């Protein structure tokens, strides 16, 4: 491939990612699935790996989330809010453990891991001072977020005061704001603006200047970690989370421990099979090295900690019949063929339309 063509392709993918980032992080909406978005990131990463001397000025792969909006007061997180690397299969998990071993100068050492569902919502940082809730901040770009303290004070599950006689002077509690699938459906039924999915509904409900709107939305919260604190509550992640629970902070009822990659993989299969029993959307599981001293040593690389990984669920697939193909005209005049399908249930959602992306794709797959 010639240099000019590579540059052009990279630029096109880069623009697409920027476009979808803006929709997702700033406008609380989306036009493509998470799996398709991940594919774009993978494509860009591949270009970067294969042609490092040509793809030089692309930093989007190391960026976390979006830029905090000027509509909100900005706040610098006491400690940075990181993102997670993804694993798609057992090999990726083995590789994750191998990298930990390499970093620690060990070989084939086994570690204890915590397990939690990866909730598909939006990240929140809660700052408690002497046990009193002081601020609620969105993740923003990981360093600076948006102050949503008044908004989150309408979420019943978030305690204003921690139930402990000896609270730390300061602690950051991190977690996910989300909406249950059923609440999302009734919200969309009664609301004029239709959200594409529960995640968009949660983000669009939290990031409101009028707190009364947030108050009217069925937002929930589950903690999945902690940042800076002047007090070490326990020596393990699992026990610290259980202390937070005693203090009144909701944690995942599925929080568990595992002693090996095989055990993690087995639990992943079980939870994937029964994921419809969980009332909110999850898109995988998150595993964390349980020992906090080890976490501290492992630290992070780029935008992700070395001690944690998200084990994603494979996108569910199903087979159905194409009834007809319509051509949709977008706002910019772009034409997109859309297949009208015999409705089929995919992971609890009735699907009756599917975008066919473009004409090349149709002829490549010989769709008629
Ligand atoms: S751990 C440094 N645990 O996923 C550790 N994150 O892709 C980062 N998320 O920003 C967070 N469920 O908003 C963690 N059980 C879980 C999670 C979780 C959802 C979100 C979180 C994070 C994003 C990273």
CSV table of C-alpha atoms and ligand atoms in Angstrom, one decimal:
chain,number,residue,atom,x,y,z
A,1,UNK,CA,0.0,0.0,0.0
A,2,UNK,CA,1.3,3.5,-0.7
A,3,UNK,CA,1.8,6.0,2.0
A,4,UNK,CA,-0.8,8.4,0.7
A,5,UNK,CA,-3.5,5.7,0.6
A,6,UNK,CA,-2.6,4.6,4.2
A,7,UNK,CA,-2.8,8.2,5.4
A,8,UNK,CA,-6.2,8.6,3.7
A,9,UNK,CA,-7.6,5.4,5.2
A,10,UNK,CA,-6.3,6.3,8.6
A,11,UNK,CA,-7.8,9.8,8.4
A,12,UNK,CA,-11.2,8.3,7.4
A,13,UNK,CA,-11.3,5.9,10.3
A,14,UNK,CA,-10.0,8.7,12.7
A,15,UNK,CA,-12.9,11.0,11.5
A,16,UNK,CA,-15.4,8.2,12.0
A,17,UNK,CA,-14.2,7.5,15.6
A,18,UNK,CA,-14.3,11.3,16.4
A,19,UNK,CA,-17.8,11.5,15.0
A,20,UNK,CA,-19.0,8.5,17.1
A,21,UNK,CA,-17.2,9.8,20.2
A,22,UNK,CA,-19.0,13.1,20.0
A,23,UNK,CA,-22.3,11.3,19.6
A,24,UNK,CA,-21.7,9.0,22.5
A,25,UNK,CA,-19.9,11.2,25.1
A,26,UNK,CA,-21.3,14.6,24.3
A,27,UNK,CA,-24.7,14.1,22.8
A,28,UNK,CA,-25.6,10.9,24.8
A,29,UNK,CA,-26.7,9.0,21.7
A,30,UNK,CA,-25.2,6.5,19.2
A,31,UNK,CA,-25.6,5.3,15.7
A,32,UNK,CA,-23.5,2.2,15.7
A,33,UNK,CA,-23.2,-0.8,18.1
A,34,UNK,CA,-20.4,-1.0,20.6
A,35,UNK,CA,-19.0,-4.0,18.7
A,36,UNK,CA,-18.8,-1.9,15.5
A,37,UNK,CA,-17.2,0.9,17.4
A,38,UNK,CA,-14.6,-1.5,18.9
A,39,UNK,CA,-13.9,-2.7,15.3
A,40,UNK,CA,-13.1,0.9,14.2
A,41,UNK,CA,-10.7,1.2,17.2
A,42,UNK,CA,-9.1,-2.1,16.3
A,43,UNK,CA,-8.7,-1.1,12.7
A,44,UNK,CA,-6.9,2.1,13.7
A,45,UNK,CA,-4.7,0.3,16.2
A,46,UNK,CA,-3.8,-2.2,13.4
A,47,UNK,CA,-2.7,0.7,11.1
A,48,UNK,CA,-0.7,2.2,14.0
A,49,UNK,CA,1.0,-1.2,14.7
A,50,UNK,CA,1.8,-1.9,11.1
A,51,UNK,CA,2.9,1.6,9.9
A,52,UNK,CA,4.2,3.4,13.1
A,53,UNK,CA,6.3,5.8,11.0
A,54,UNK,CA,3.2,6.9,8.9
A,55,UNK,CA,0.6,6.9,11.6
A,56,UNK,CA,2.2,9.3,14.0
A,57,UNK,CA,-0.2,12.0,15.1
A,58,UNK,CA,-3.1,9.9,16.3
A,59,UNK,CA,-3.7,10.1,20.0
A,60,UNK,CA,-7.4,9.1,20.0
A,61,UNK,CA,-6.5,5.5,21.0
A,62,UNK,CA,-5.1,6.8,24.3
A,63,UNK,CA,-7.9,9.2,25.1
A,64,UNK,CA,-10.5,8.4,27.7
A,65,UNK,CA,-14.1,9.3,27.1
A,66,UNK,CA,-15.0,12.8,25.8
A,67,UNK,CA,-14.1,16.3,26.7
A,68,UNK,CA,-16.1,17.7,29.6
A,69,UNK,CA,-18.9,20.0,28.4
A,70,UNK,CA,-18.7,23.7,29.0
A,71,UNK,CA,-22.3,23.7,30.1
A,72,UNK,CA,-21.1,22.1,33.4
A,73,UNK,CA,-18.6,23.3,36.0
A,74,UNK,CA,-15.4,21.3,35.5
A,75,UNK,CA,-13.6,19.5,38.3
A,76,UNK,CA,-10.2,17.8,38.3
A,77,UNK,CA,-10.5,14.3,39.7
A,78,UNK,CA,-8.2,13.8,42.8
A,79,UNK,CA,-6.9,10.7,41.0
A,80,UNK,CA,-7.3,9.9,37.3
A,81,UNK,CA,-10.2,7.8,36.2
A,82,UNK,CA,-8.9,5.1,33.9
A,83,UNK,CA,-10.4,2.9,31.2
A,84,UNK,CA,-10.1,-0.8,30.7
A,85,UNK,CA,-8.5,-3.0,28.1
A,86,UNK,CA,-10.7,-5.7,26.5
A,87,UNK,CA,-10.3,-9.4,26.3
A,88,UNK,CA,-12.5,-11.4,23.9
A,89,UNK,CA,-11.4,-14.9,24.7
A,90,UNK,CA,-9.4,-17.2,26.9
A,91,UNK,CA,-6.2,-16.5,25.0
A,92,UNK,CA,-6.6,-12.8,25.7
A,93,UNK,CA,-7.0,-13.6,29.4
A,94,UNK,CA,-3.9,-15.8,29.4
A,95,UNK,CA,-2.0,-13.0,27.7
A,96,UNK,CA,-3.3,-10.6,30.4
A,97,UNK,CA,-1.9,-12.8,33.1
A,98,UNK,CA,1.3,-13.3,31.3
A,99,UNK,CA,1.9,-9.6,31.1
A,100,UNK,CA,1.3,-9.3,34.8
A,101,UNK,CA,3.8,-12.1,35.4
A,102,UNK,CA,6.3,-10.4,33.1
A,103,UNK,CA,5.9,-7.0,34.8
A,104,UNK,CA,6.4,-8.6,38.2
A,105,UNK,CA,9.4,-10.6,37.0
A,106,UNK,CA,7.5,-13.8,37.8
A,107,UNK,CA,6.7,-16.9,35.7
A,108,UNK,CA,3.3,-18.7,35.6
A,109,UNK,CA,2.3,-17.3,39.0
A,110,UNK,CA,-1.4,-17.5,39.7
A,111,UNK,CA,-3.4,-14.6,41.1
A,112,UNK,CA,-6.6,-14.1,42.9
A,113,UNK,CA,-9.1,-12.1,40.9
A,114,UNK,CA,-12.3,-10.2,41.8
A,115,UNK,CA,-15.2,-10.5,39.3
A,116,UNK,CA,-18.0,-8.1,38.6
A,117,UNK,CA,-20.4,-7.5,35.7
A,118,UNK,CA,-19.3,-4.6,33.4
A,119,UNK,CA,-22.4,-2.4,33.6
A,120,UNK,CA,-23.2,-0.5,30.5
A,121,UNK,CA,-23.9,2.9,32.0
A,122,UNK,CA,-21.8,6.0,32.7
A,123,UNK,CA,-18.9,6.4,35.0
A,124,UNK,CA,-19.2,8.5,38.1
A,125,UNK,CA,-16.8,9.7,40.8
A,126,UNK,CA,-18.2,10.4,44.3
A,127,UNK,CA,-16.1,12.4,46.7
A,128,UNK,CA,-16.8,11.9,50.4
A,129,UNK,CA,-15.2,14.1,53.0
A,130,UNK,CA,-15.4,12.8,56.6
A,131,UNK,CA,-18.2,10.6,55.5
A,132,UNK,CA,-20.3,13.3,53.8
A,133,UNK,CA,-21.0,13.3,50.1
A,134,UNK,CA,-19.3,16.5,48.7
A,135,UNK,CA,-19.2,16.0,44.9
A,136,UNK,CA,-20.4,13.8,42.1
A,137,UNK,CA,-18.3,14.1,38.9
A,138,UNK,CA,-18.6,12.4,35.5
A,139,UNK,CA,-15.5,10.7,34.2
A,140,UNK,CA,-15.1,13.3,31.4
A,141,UNK,CA,-11.7,12.8,29.8
A,142,UNK,CA,-10.4,10.9,32.9
A,143,UNK,CA,-8.6,13.8,34.3
A,144,UNK,CA,-11.3,16.5,34.3
A,145,UNK,CA,-15.0,15.7,34.6
A,146,UNK,CA,-18.3,17.6,34.9
A,147,UNK,CA,-19.8,18.5,38.3
A,148,UNK,CA,-23.2,16.7,38.6
A,149,UNK,CA,-23.5,16.8,42.4
A,150,UNK,CA,-27.0,18.2,42.4
A,151,UNK,CA,-28.1,15.7,39.8
A,152,UNK,CA,-26.8,12.7,41.6
A,153,UNK,CA,-28.2,13.8,44.9
A,154,UNK,CA,-31.6,12.7,43.4
A,155,UNK,CA,-30.4,9.1,43.1
A,156,UNK,CA,-31.7,7.4,46.2
A,157,UNK,CA,-29.1,4.7,46.3
A,158,UNK,CA,-26.2,7.1,46.7
A,159,UNK,CA,-25.8,7.8,50.4
A,160,UNK,CA,-25.4,11.4,51.4
A,161,UNK,CA,-23.7,10.2,54.6
A,162,UNK,CA,-21.6,7.0,55.0
A,163,UNK,CA,-22.7,4.6,57.8
A,164,UNK,CA,-19.4,4.5,59.7
A,165,UNK,CA,-18.1,6.1,62.8
A,166,UNK,CA,-14.6,6.3,61.4
A,167,UNK,CA,-14.8,7.5,57.8
A,168,UNK,CA,-11.7,8.5,55.9
A,169,UNK,CA,-11.1,12.2,55.7
A,170,UNK,CA,-11.4,11.8,52.0
A,171,UNK,CA,-12.3,8.9,49.7
A,172,UNK,CA,-13.2,8.7,46.0
A,173,UNK,CA,-15.9,6.1,45.3
A,174,UNK,CA,-16.2,5.1,41.6
A,175,UNK,CA,-19.2,3.4,40.0
A,176,UNK,CA,-21.7,3.3,37.2
A,177,UNK,CA,-25.0,5.2,36.8
A,178,UNK,CA,-27.5,3.2,34.8
A,179,UNK,CA,-31.1,2.5,34.1
A,180,UNK,CA,-32.8,-0.9,34.3
A,181,UNK,CA,-34.0,-2.3,30.9
A,182,UNK,CA,-37.7,-2.2,32.0
A,183,UNK,CA,-37.5,1.3,33.3
A,184,UNK,CA,-35.9,2.3,30.0
A,185,UNK,CA,-38.8,0.9,28.0
A,186,UNK,CA,-41.4,2.7,30.1
A,187,UNK,CA,-39.3,5.9,30.0
A,188,UNK,CA,-39.2,5.7,26.2
A,189,UNK,CA,-42.9,4.9,26.1
A,190,UNK,CA,-43.9,8.1,28.0
A,191,UNK,CA,-41.1,10.4,26.8
A,192,UNK,CA,-41.1,12.4,23.6
A,193,UNK,CA,-37.3,12.1,23.0
A,194,UNK,CA,-36.6,8.4,22.4
A,195,UNK,CA,-33.3,7.1,23.6
A,196,UNK,CA,-31.5,4.4,21.6
A,197,UNK,CA,-30.6,2.3,24.6
A,198,UNK,CA,-30.5,2.3,28.4
A,199,UNK,CA,-26.9,3.6,28.4
A,200,UNK,CA,-27.9,6.7,26.4
A,201,UNK,CA,-30.9,7.2,28.5
A,202,UNK,CA,-28.8,7.1,31.7
A,203,UNK,CA,-26.2,9.6,30.3
A,204,UNK,CA,-28.9,11.9,28.9
A,205,UNK,CA,-30.8,11.8,32.2
A,206,UNK,CA,-27.8,12.5,34.4
A,207,UNK,CA,-26.2,15.3,32.3
A,208,UNK,CA,-29.1,17.7,32.6
A,209,UNK,CA,-28.9,21.4,33.7
A,210,UNK,CA,-32.4,21.1,35.1
A,211,UNK,CA,-32.1,18.8,38.1
A,212,UNK,CA,-35.9,18.2,38.1
A,213,UNK,CA,-35.5,16.2,34.8
A,214,UNK,CA,-32.8,14.0,36.4
A,215,UNK,CA,-35.1,13.5,39.4
A,216,UNK,CA,-37.9,12.3,37.3
A,217,UNK,CA,-35.6,9.6,35.7
A,218,UNK,CA,-35.2,6.1,37.2
A,219,UNK,CA,-31.4,6.3,37.7
A,220,UNK,CA,-29.5,3.7,39.7
A,221,UNK,CA,-25.9,3.4,40.9
A,222,UNK,CA,-23.5,0.6,41.7
A,223,UNK,CA,-20.0,1.1,42.9
A,224,UNK,CA,-17.1,-0.7,41.1
A,225,UNK,CA,-14.1,0.7,42.8
A,226,UNK,CA,-12.4,3.5,44.6
A,227,UNK,CA,-9.7,6.1,43.9
A,228,UNK,CA,-7.7,8.2,46.3
A,229,UNK,CA,-8.3,7.8,50.1
A,230,UNK,CA,-6.2,8.8,53.1
A,231,UNK,CA,-7.3,5.6,54.9
A,232,UNK,CA,-6.5,2.1,53.7
A,233,UNK,CA,-9.8,0.2,54.5
A,234,UNK,CA,-8.5,-3.3,53.7
A,235,UNK,CA,-5.7,-5.0,51.9
A,236,UNK,CA,-7.9,-6.5,49.2
A,237,UNK,CA,-10.3,-5.1,46.6
A,238,UNK,CA,-13.0,-7.6,47.6
A,239,UNK,CA,-12.9,-6.8,51.3
A,240,UNK,CA,-12.8,-3.0,50.6
A,241,UNK,CA,-15.8,-3.2,48.4
A,242,UNK,CA,-17.6,-5.2,51.2
A,243,UNK,CA,-16.7,-2.4,53.7
A,244,UNK,CA,-18.2,0.2,51.3
A,245,UNK,CA,-21.3,-2.0,51.2
A,246,UNK,CA,-21.5,-1.8,55.0
A,247,UNK,CA,-21.2,1.9,54.8
A,248,UNK,CA,-24.3,2.0,52.6
A,249,UNK,CA,-22.8,2.1,49.2
A,250,UNK,CA,-24.4,-0.3,46.7
A,251,UNK,CA,-22.0,-2.8,45.2
A,252,UNK,CA,-22.6,-5.6,42.7
A,253,UNK,CA,-24.5,-8.5,44.1
A,254,UNK,CA,-22.4,-10.6,41.7
A,255,UNK,CA,-19.1,-9.5,43.2
A,256,UNK,CA,-17.1,-12.8,43.5
A,257,UNK,CA,-13.5,-14.2,43.7
A,258,UNK,CA,-11.7,-16.6,41.4
A,259,UNK,CA,-8.4,-18.3,41.7
A,260,UNK,CA,-7.5,-19.0,38.0
A,261,UNK,CA,-8.2,-17.9,34.4
A,262,UNK,CA,-10.1,-21.2,33.9
A,263,UNK,CA,-12.4,-20.3,36.8
A,264,UNK,CA,-12.9,-16.8,35.4
A,265,UNK,CA,-13.7,-18.3,32.0
A,266,UNK,CA,-16.3,-20.7,33.5
A,267,UNK,CA,-18.0,-17.9,35.5
A,268,UNK,CA,-18.1,-15.8,32.3
A,269,UNK,CA,-19.9,-18.5,30.4
A,270,UNK,CA,-22.4,-18.9,33.3
A,271,UNK,CA,-23.2,-15.2,33.6
A,272,UNK,CA,-23.4,-14.8,29.8
A,273,UNK,CA,-25.9,-17.7,29.6
A,274,UNK,CA,-28.1,-16.1,32.4
A,275,UNK,CA,-27.5,-12.5,31.6
A,276,UNK,CA,-31.1,-11.8,31.1
A,277,UNK,CA,-31.7,-12.4,34.8
A,278,UNK,CA,-29.8,-9.2,35.5
A,279,UNK,CA,-32.3,-6.3,35.1
A,280,UNK,CA,-29.7,-4.0,33.5
A,281,UNK,CA,-27.5,-4.2,30.4
A,282,UNK,CA,-24.0,-5.6,31.0
A,283,UNK,CA,-21.5,-6.1,28.2
A,284,UNK,CA,-19.1,-8.4,29.9
A,285,UNK,CA,-17.3,-9.0,33.1
A,286,UNK,CA,-14.4,-7.1,34.8
A,287,UNK,CA,-11.6,-9.0,36.5
A,288,UNK,CA,-9.3,-7.2,38.9
A,289,UNK,CA,-6.2,-8.5,40.8
A,290,UNK,CA,-7.6,-8.7,44.3
A,291,UNK,CA,-4.4,-7.8,46.3
A,292,UNK,CA,-4.3,-4.0,46.5
A,293,UNK,CA,-0.5,-4.0,47.1
A,294,UNK,CA,-0.1,-5.8,43.8
A,295,UNK,CA,-2.5,-3.4,42.1
A,296,UNK,CA,-0.4,-0.6,43.2
A,297,UNK,CA,2.8,-2.2,41.9
A,298,UNK,CA,1.2,-3.1,38.6
A,299,UNK,CA,0.0,0.5,38.1
A,300,UNK,CA,-1.2,1.4,34.6
A,301,UNK,CA,0.0,1.6,31.0
A,302,UNK,CA,-1.6,4.2,28.6
A,303,UNK,CA,-5.2,4.6,29.7
A,304,UNK,CA,-5.7,1.2,31.4
A,305,UNK,CA,-4.5,-0.4,34.6
A,306,UNK,CA,-2.3,-3.5,34.2
A,307,UNK,CA,-4.3,-5.2,37.0
A,308,UNK,CA,-7.7,-5.2,35.4
A,309,UNK,CA,-9.4,-6.3,32.3
A,310,UNK,CA,-12.9,-6.3,30.7
A,311,UNK,CA,-13.8,-9.8,29.4
A,312,UNK,CA,-16.5,-8.8,26.8
A,313,UNK,CA,-19.5,-10.8,25.8
A,314,UNK,CA,-19.5,-11.8,22.1
A,315,UNK,CA,-22.2,-10.0,20.2
A,316,UNK,CA,-25.2,-12.2,20.0
A,317,UNK,CA,-26.1,-13.4,16.5
A,318,UNK,CA,-29.3,-14.8,15.1
A,319,UNK,CA,-30.6,-16.0,11.7
A,320,UNK,CA,-33.7,-14.6,10.0
A,321,UNK,CA,-35.1,-13.8,6.6
A,322,UNK,CA,-34.8,-10.5,4.7
A,323,UNK,CA,-38.3,-9.4,3.5
A,324,UNK,CA,-37.2,-6.3,1.5
A,325,UNK,CA,-34.4,-3.7,1.3
A,326,UNK,CA,-35.2,0.0,1.7
A,327,UNK,CA,-32.8,2.8,0.9
A,328,UNK,CA,-32.6,5.4,3.7
A,329,UNK,CA,-31.5,9.0,3.1
A,330,UNK,CA,-29.4,10.4,5.9
A,331,UNK,CA,-29.2,14.1,6.9
A,332,UNK,CA,-26.1,14.6,4.8
A,333,UNK,CA,-27.8,12.9,1.8
A,334,UNK,CA,-25.8,9.7,2.3
A,335,UNK,CA,-27.8,6.6,1.1
A,336,UNK,CA,-27.9,3.5,3.4
A,337,UNK,CA,-29.6,0.3,2.5
A,338,UNK,CA,-31.6,-1.1,5.3
A,339,UNK,CA,-32.9,-4.7,5.4
A,340,UNK,CA,-36.5,-5.2,6.7
A,341,UNK,CA,-36.4,-8.5,8.5
A,342,UNK,CA,-38.8,-11.1,9.7
A,343,UNK,CA,-38.7,-10.0,13.4
A,344,UNK,CA,-36.3,-12.1,15.5
A,345,UNK,CA,-35.4,-12.0,19.2
A,346,UNK,CA,-31.7,-11.3,19.8
A,347,UNK,CA,-30.7,-11.3,23.4
A,348,UNK,CA,-34.2,-10.1,24.5
A,349,UNK,CA,-34.6,-7.4,21.9
A,350,UNK,CA,-36.9,-7.9,18.9
A,351,UNK,CA,-35.0,-6.9,15.8
A,352,UNK,CA,-36.8,-6.1,12.6
A,353,UNK,CA,-34.3,-3.8,10.8
A,354,UNK,CA,-30.7,-4.1,10.1
A,355,UNK,CA,-28.4,-1.7,8.3
A,356,UNK,CA,-26.5,-3.2,5.4
A,357,UNK,CA,-23.8,-0.5,5.7
A,358,UNK,CA,-23.3,0.2,2.0
A,359,UNK,CA,-23.6,-1.1,-1.5
A,360,UNK,CA,-20.1,-2.7,-1.5
A,361,UNK,CA,-21.1,-4.8,1.5
A,362,UNK,CA,-24.3,-5.9,-0.2
A,363,UNK,CA,-22.6,-7.1,-3.3
A,364,UNK,CA,-19.7,-8.7,-1.3
A,365,UNK,CA,-22.2,-10.7,0.7
A,366,UNK,CA,-24.5,-11.2,-2.3
A,367,UNK,CA,-27.5,-10.0,-0.3
A,368,UNK,CA,-30.7,-10.0,-2.3
B,1,LIG,S1,-13.3,-0.8,36.8
B,1,LIG,C1,-9.5,1.3,36.5
B,1,LIG,N1,-15.5,-2.2,37.0
B,1,LIG,O1,-16.2,0.5,32.2
B,1,LIG,C2,-10.7,0.5,36.6
B,1,LIG,N2,-15.4,-0.5,35.4
B,1,LIG,O2,-14.3,0.6,30.0
B,1,LIG,C3,-11.7,1.1,35.7
B,1,LIG,N3,-17.5,-0.1,34.1
B,1,LIG,O3,-14.9,3.6,33.0
B,1,LIG,C4,-13.1,0.8,36.2
B,1,LIG,N4,-18.6,-1.8,35.1
B,1,LIG,O4,-17.3,3.2,33.7
B,1,LIG,C5,-14.9,-1.2,36.3
B,1,LIG,N5,-17.4,-3.5,37.3
B,1,LIG,C6,-16.7,-2.5,36.6
B,1,LIG,C7,-17.4,-1.8,35.6
B,1,LIG,C8,-16.7,-0.7,35.0
B,1,LIG,C9,-18.6,-0.8,34.2
B,1,LIG,C10,-17.1,1.0,33.2
B,1,LIG,C11,-16.5,2.1,33.9
B,1,LIG,C12,-15.2,2.3,33.2
B,1,LIG,C13,-15.4,1.6,31.9
B,1,LIG,C14,-14.1,1.1,31.3
